[in-house]
């Protein structure tokens, strides 16, 4: 995208000059607005042309049967798919009887700007209709962070040079026609007309449509209200049918005159509330929005984001592209999680229907770390969502013959939605990832209430799962057999190192948590014997190791497999999953995404420096990065192992995944985990941040492309600023009680407002390991070292 000549590199905005229909679907994703509850893709106001129209409400989905050629016991019977709900963005324009459609007439100028500080998408254009009438259109759009049911548009049209007869149609549209599904398993199953009409209403510029999904039975309400100002006479008319509610505004503009339509849209949905209750809910939300008006919403949005940037901004000197990309990433991760409030944070956020709108382990492993240190409240909410889905996870465990809870691999509402069990149900590590997120959040915030009310239960139920899934062999060693780790080019293998180490941490954390909260433990039925069994399993956990190569094995026996024939694999055969059968990928040494390397990030203290370097060197030439979740982990370990140039290249890939559409599927929605991974690559990679229990470590080391890197973290109610230069790093505690951190292993006790500066040790450059043929990270225009 930003390599496209029309995209500018600037620090606080994403700007597109001109309109390029060849990248329209991608632009709809990068210009998407969301607050985690409501999501609007960056579709043009007039609705067409479009790549994929998209308006989403977090949690609103339809269910569909999962067809199996050969069904088996315990296969999930139904899948869930996010649906495109009522579109409140649409504002059509008629200029002297001709529709404003940029495919016709003459587009004199067109610009879209996503302002990351204002939280506004602005579009300005000048267009001459085929009949020769010229108008200037300016629209601004927001999805409110402060009023989570609300989105709004301020739309202005001006006549240029000659009078123009103008008609504006502001609409709510349900059951929009969607483009066909392209057969890529990562794209969404398209459900035609998922909404059944229940109510329509239109009067004096107020519009409302209420629908119900056919099978999942969710009631979805959308309402709109308008403020219109134009020259006399300007007439308005409101009308509604089942799937369309419309306000029509007509006027004649003299040259230089403007018509302005402010549109406030509210959304609400429920699986239980009645029709009148949902109608009232959307009307009430609208009343709150119209009471502050457009300028009020804009001011609230700015204040919310000022706050966010003060605690979250990452500054990168010397690399404008990365600077823009990391702010773009932070903004979109905030959008995905800010107001999700006890709903999932899907892999694509609310920016597209890719992966059917499902949430995966991506949330806990990639997205929540960033949010933990920048917007911790959102993390507590995301984990409460997991807690709310415990009944489904317990049922699933029972169905699988296990104890505790088996959280789903992919889901919207909590039940397992993966029809492919080797890379779904068998990927049990999601349970330990949730536990890890609980531990990280509680140690970063000290939120005891959360730990007692939510954390303990999640830890206990996941520990129970591990205890029942694994077993002690006759030597007493604990094994977890037949599971799939993060790398989806291996499946159903024994003793996946990542899984075992994460399960070990999970078991210990559960035993520790019930010790701290004995009453809660009792309520959950945990006795001494059970928590001792967790500790025993943790102590006896097997970690496979190849003594000859002196590397840890991704799973038992992995290093014995035949290597994938990379030399015979053409560049156009990536991603491999679209060109080769899984059975062959599974039995070869080829890695889709960081697995053992991820274990070295999340369970950092288990590995010494020598093993980190050797393991990294072993797994690099096997890792093809067919998942966008890989580069950021590789960046962290590359930096730790001293390969700063390689770490920089991986950061580039993670941060620019969507801005440069590196996987060619940004049209389906953004890769939220990869965007969060860009933060990880900077903070954990070049900042060397590790957080284990009470200890917080930094080991800063900058690549030569950067002059300075600065970031801010929220830690136990305090704010810490870290500023890393080429030779020195400065730590400043901005408020609160003293805090101890480690700089390259040396403890530093920080008092508020007293910066401490330390030298950054010089790193011996070492030759970096190779990657598989054709799979070197994308250097693009970064200078070669
Ligand atoms: C990755 C998974 C990930 C999913 C959703 C897949 O390609 O292999 O690890 O959870 O995408 O992002």
Tab-separated table of N, CA, C and O in Angstrom, residues 420-428 480-485 487-496 555-556 561 586:
chain	number	residue	atom	x	y	z
A	420	UNK	N	-11.258	-28.545	11.475
A	420	UNK	CA	-10.058	-29.312	11.157
A	420	UNK	C	-9.311	-29.583	12.457
A	420	UNK	O	-8.493	-28.777	12.902
A	421	UNK	N	-9.595	-30.712	13.064
A	421	UNK	CA	-9.120	-30.915	14.436
A	421	UNK	C	-7.597	-30.955	14.610
A	421	UNK	O	-7.084	-30.514	15.634
A	422	UNK	N	-6.804	-31.450	13.602
A	422	UNK	CA	-5.355	-31.480	13.860
A	422	UNK	C	-4.780	-30.087	14.111
A	422	UNK	O	-3.815	-29.943	14.860
A	423	UNK	N	-5.350	-29.048	13.444
A	423	UNK	CA	-4.848	-27.699	13.701
A	423	UNK	C	-5.872	-26.897	14.504
A	423	UNK	O	-5.801	-25.679	14.570
A	424	UNK	N	-6.838	-27.594	15.102
A	424	UNK	CA	-7.852	-26.906	15.890
A	424	UNK	C	-7.839	-27.453	17.309
A	424	UNK	O	-7.025	-27.046	18.141
A	425	UNK	N	-8.716	-28.428	17.526
A	425	UNK	CA	-8.822	-29.015	18.864
A	425	UNK	C	-7.465	-29.426	19.438
A	425	UNK	O	-7.195	-29.225	20.615
A	426	UNK	N	-6.600	-29.995	18.569
A	426	UNK	CA	-5.318	-30.501	19.081
A	426	UNK	C	-4.361	-29.381	19.487
A	426	UNK	O	-3.359	-29.636	20.161
A	427	UNK	N	-4.665	-28.152	19.091
A	427	UNK	CA	-3.780	-27.031	19.457
A	427	UNK	C	-4.141	-26.559	20.871
A	427	UNK	O	-4.539	-25.411	21.088
A	428	UNK	N	-3.974	-27.467	21.815
A	428	UNK	CA	-4.384	-27.196	23.200
A	428	UNK	C	-3.618	-26.026	23.825
A	428	UNK	O	-4.017	-25.528	24.858
A	480	UNK	N	3.069	-34.618	27.416
A	480	UNK	CA	1.795	-34.234	26.801
A	480	UNK	C	1.885	-34.672	25.341
A	480	UNK	O	2.594	-34.066	24.535
A	481	UNK	N	1.207	-35.760	25.046
A	481	UNK	CA	1.346	-36.378	23.724
A	481	UNK	C	0.206	-35.978	22.795
A	481	UNK	O	-0.898	-35.645	23.240
A	482	UNK	N	0.500	-36.056	21.517
A	482	UNK	CA	-0.545	-35.904	20.498
A	482	UNK	C	-1.171	-34.533	20.447
A	482	UNK	O	-2.392	-34.428	20.360
A	483	UNK	N	-0.356	-33.511	20.509
A	483	UNK	CA	-0.914	-32.150	20.440
A	483	UNK	C	-0.225	-31.364	19.322
A	483	UNK	O	0.832	-31.735	18.839
A	484	UNK	N	-0.849	-30.269	18.961
A	484	UNK	CA	-0.293	-29.397	17.923
A	484	UNK	C	0.188	-28.113	18.571
A	484	UNK	O	-0.555	-27.488	19.329
A	485	UNK	N	1.430	-27.755	18.278
A	485	UNK	CA	1.974	-26.512	18.826
A	485	UNK	C	1.643	-25.344	17.919
A	485	UNK	O	0.834	-25.473	16.991
A	487	UNK	N	3.287	-24.041	15.489
A	487	UNK	CA	3.621	-24.275	14.077
A	487	UNK	C	2.600	-25.216	13.471
A	487	UNK	O	2.545	-26.394	13.826
A	488	UNK	N	1.825	-24.712	12.526
A	488	UNK	CA	0.765	-25.544	11.947
A	488	UNK	C	1.249	-26.435	10.810
A	488	UNK	O	0.439	-27.074	10.149
A	489	UNK	N	2.562	-26.473	10.557
A	489	UNK	CA	3.084	-27.455	9.604
A	489	UNK	C	3.605	-28.699	10.336
A	489	UNK	O	4.287	-29.550	9.754
A	490	UNK	N	3.297	-28.786	11.624
A	490	UNK	CA	3.466	-30.019	12.390
A	490	UNK	C	2.141	-30.209	13.104
A	490	UNK	O	1.527	-29.223	13.497
A	491	UNK	N	1.725	-31.433	13.276
A	491	UNK	CA	0.467	-31.601	13.994
A	491	UNK	C	0.463	-32.916	14.740
A	491	UNK	O	1.127	-33.881	14.342
A	492	UNK	N	-0.314	-32.932	15.831
A	492	UNK	CA	-0.568	-34.134	16.600
A	492	UNK	C	0.760	-34.848	16.897
A	492	UNK	O	0.973	-35.997	16.533
A	493	UNK	N	1.645	-34.103	17.528
A	493	UNK	CA	2.973	-34.628	17.844
A	493	UNK	C	3.118	-34.744	19.359
A	493	UNK	O	2.346	-34.152	20.116
A	494	UNK	N	4.112	-35.471	19.788
A	494	UNK	CA	4.320	-35.672	21.226
A	494	UNK	C	5.262	-34.602	21.782
A	494	UNK	O	6.265	-34.244	21.161
A	495	UNK	N	4.924	-34.126	22.969
A	495	UNK	CA	5.811	-33.231	23.720
A	495	UNK	C	6.302	-32.042	22.897
A	495	UNK	O	7.504	-31.865	22.690
A	496	UNK	N	5.385	-31.253	22.458
A	496	UNK	CA	5.751	-29.990	21.812
A	496	UNK	C	6.366	-29.082	22.893
A	496	UNK	O	5.741	-28.823	23.919
A	555	UNK	N	9.339	-30.629	18.790
A	555	UNK	CA	8.592	-31.664	19.514
A	555	UNK	C	9.432	-32.926	19.470
A	555	UNK	O	10.409	-33.001	18.683
A	556	UNK	N	9.102	-33.890	20.273
A	556	UNK	CA	9.939	-35.086	20.356
A	556	UNK	C	10.104	-35.699	18.963
A	556	UNK	O	9.116	-35.981	18.282
A	561	UNK	N	13.248	-35.828	11.428
A	561	UNK	CA	12.474	-35.850	10.181
A	561	UNK	C	13.328	-35.413	8.998
A	561	UNK	O	14.313	-34.689	9.158
A	586	UNK	N	3.480	-32.272	7.450
A	586	UNK	CA	3.558	-32.757	8.831
A	586	UNK	C	4.755	-33.670	9.093
A	586	UNK	O	5.206	-33.798	10.215
